[in-house]
Tab-separated table of C-alpha atoms in Angstrom:
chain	number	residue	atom	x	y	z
G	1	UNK	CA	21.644	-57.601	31.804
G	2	UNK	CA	18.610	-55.613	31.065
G	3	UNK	CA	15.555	-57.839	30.040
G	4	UNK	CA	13.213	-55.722	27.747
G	5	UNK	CA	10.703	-58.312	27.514
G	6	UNK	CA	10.488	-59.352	31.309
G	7	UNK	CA	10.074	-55.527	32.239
G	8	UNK	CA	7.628	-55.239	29.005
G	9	UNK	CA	5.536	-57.774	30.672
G	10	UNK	CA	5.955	-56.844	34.259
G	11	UNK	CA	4.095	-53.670	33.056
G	12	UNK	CA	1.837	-54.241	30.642
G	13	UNK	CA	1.063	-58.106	31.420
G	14	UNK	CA	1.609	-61.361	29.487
G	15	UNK	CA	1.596	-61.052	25.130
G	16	UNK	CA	-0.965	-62.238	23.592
G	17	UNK	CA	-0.249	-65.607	20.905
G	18	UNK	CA	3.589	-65.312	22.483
G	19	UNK	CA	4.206	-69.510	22.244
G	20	UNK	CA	7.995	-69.564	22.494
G	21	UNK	CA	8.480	-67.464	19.041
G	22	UNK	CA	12.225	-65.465	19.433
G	23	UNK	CA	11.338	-61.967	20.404
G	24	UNK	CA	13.175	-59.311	18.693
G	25	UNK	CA	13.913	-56.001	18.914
G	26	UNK	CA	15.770	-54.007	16.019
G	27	UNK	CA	18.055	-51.169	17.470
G	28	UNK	CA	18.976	-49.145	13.651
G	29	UNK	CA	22.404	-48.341	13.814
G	30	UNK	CA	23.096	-50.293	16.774
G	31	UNK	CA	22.160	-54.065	16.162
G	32	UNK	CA	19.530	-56.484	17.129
G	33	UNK	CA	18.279	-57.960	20.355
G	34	UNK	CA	17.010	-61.292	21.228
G	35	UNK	CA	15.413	-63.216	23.849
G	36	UNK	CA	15.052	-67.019	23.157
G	37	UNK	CA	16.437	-69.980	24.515
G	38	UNK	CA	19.071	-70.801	21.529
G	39	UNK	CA	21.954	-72.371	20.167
G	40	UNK	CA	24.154	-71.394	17.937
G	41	UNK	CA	24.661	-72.860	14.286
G	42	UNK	CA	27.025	-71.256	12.025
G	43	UNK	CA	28.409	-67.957	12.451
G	44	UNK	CA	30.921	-65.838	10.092
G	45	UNK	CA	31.016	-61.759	9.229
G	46	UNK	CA	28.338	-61.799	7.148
G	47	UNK	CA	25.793	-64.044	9.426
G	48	UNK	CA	25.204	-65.880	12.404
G	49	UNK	CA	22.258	-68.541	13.003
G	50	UNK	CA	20.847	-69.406	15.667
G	51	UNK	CA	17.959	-72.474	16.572
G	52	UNK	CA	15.728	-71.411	18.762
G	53	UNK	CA	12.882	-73.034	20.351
G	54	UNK	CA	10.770	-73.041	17.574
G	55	UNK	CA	12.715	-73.024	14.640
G	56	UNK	CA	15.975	-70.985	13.352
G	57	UNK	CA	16.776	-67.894	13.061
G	58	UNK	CA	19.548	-66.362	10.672
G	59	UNK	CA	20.521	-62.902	10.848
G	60	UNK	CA	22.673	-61.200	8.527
G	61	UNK	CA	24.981	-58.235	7.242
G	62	UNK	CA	28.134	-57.019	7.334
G	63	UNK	CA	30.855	-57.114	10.025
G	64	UNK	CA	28.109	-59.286	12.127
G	65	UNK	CA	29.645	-59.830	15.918
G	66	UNK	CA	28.151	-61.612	18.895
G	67	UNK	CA	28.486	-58.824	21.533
G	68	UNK	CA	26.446	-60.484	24.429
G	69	UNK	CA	25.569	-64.139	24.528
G	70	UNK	CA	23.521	-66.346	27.144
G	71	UNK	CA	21.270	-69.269	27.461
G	72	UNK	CA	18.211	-66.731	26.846
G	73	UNK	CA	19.088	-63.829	25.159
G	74	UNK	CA	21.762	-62.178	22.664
G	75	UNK	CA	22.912	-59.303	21.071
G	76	UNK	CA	24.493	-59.036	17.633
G	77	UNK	CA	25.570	-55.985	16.514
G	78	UNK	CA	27.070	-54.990	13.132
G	79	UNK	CA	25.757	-53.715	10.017
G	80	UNK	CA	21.983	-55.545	9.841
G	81	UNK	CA	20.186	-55.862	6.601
G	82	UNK	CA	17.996	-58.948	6.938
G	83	UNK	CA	16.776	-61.110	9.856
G	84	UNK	CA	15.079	-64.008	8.928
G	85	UNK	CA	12.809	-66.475	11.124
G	86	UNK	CA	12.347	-69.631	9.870
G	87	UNK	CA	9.427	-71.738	12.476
C-alpha cells in the first residue's frame, strides 16, 4: 500500500518534533488514515481504538469499518466526526 508519510519524507526530508506521535491524515467524505505501530482495543459501529506507541487513539462516528489494517498503518472509513489522541 501507498505510504503518504514515507513518500512525504522521501521528498521533503525528516518532520520536525515527529517522536513516534500517530500521523494522520483526514480524507472528508472518505475516512481517515494512519500510520503508527498499533493495536487494537475496542472496536464497534460507532468507534474503534487503537494504542499506539505513544498513547491511544479513539476515533469515532457512524458506520465506523476497518478497511485496511497492518502492523503500521490503517484505514477506517465511515462517517468521521471526532478523532481523539490521547499521549
Amino acid at each position: 500500500m501507498f505510504n503518504f508519510f514515507e513518500e512525504t519524507v522521501e521528498k521533503f526530508g525528516k518532520f520536525v518534533g515527529y517522536d513516534g506521535e500517530p500521523m494522520i491524515v483526514f480524507l472528508p467524505g472518505k475516512g481517515v488514515y494512519v500510520e503508527s505501530k498499533n493495536e487494537v482495543l475496542s472496536y464497534n459501529e460507532t468507534s474503534i481504538s487503537f494504542k499506539t506507541k505513544k498513547g491511544v487513539l479513539t476515533i469515532s462516528g457512524t458506520n465506523i469499518k476497518i478497511s485496511y489494517l497492518d502492523k503500521d498503518a490503517f484505514f477506517v472509513c465511515g462517517k468521521i466526526v471526532n478523532v481523539e489522541v490521547v499521549l
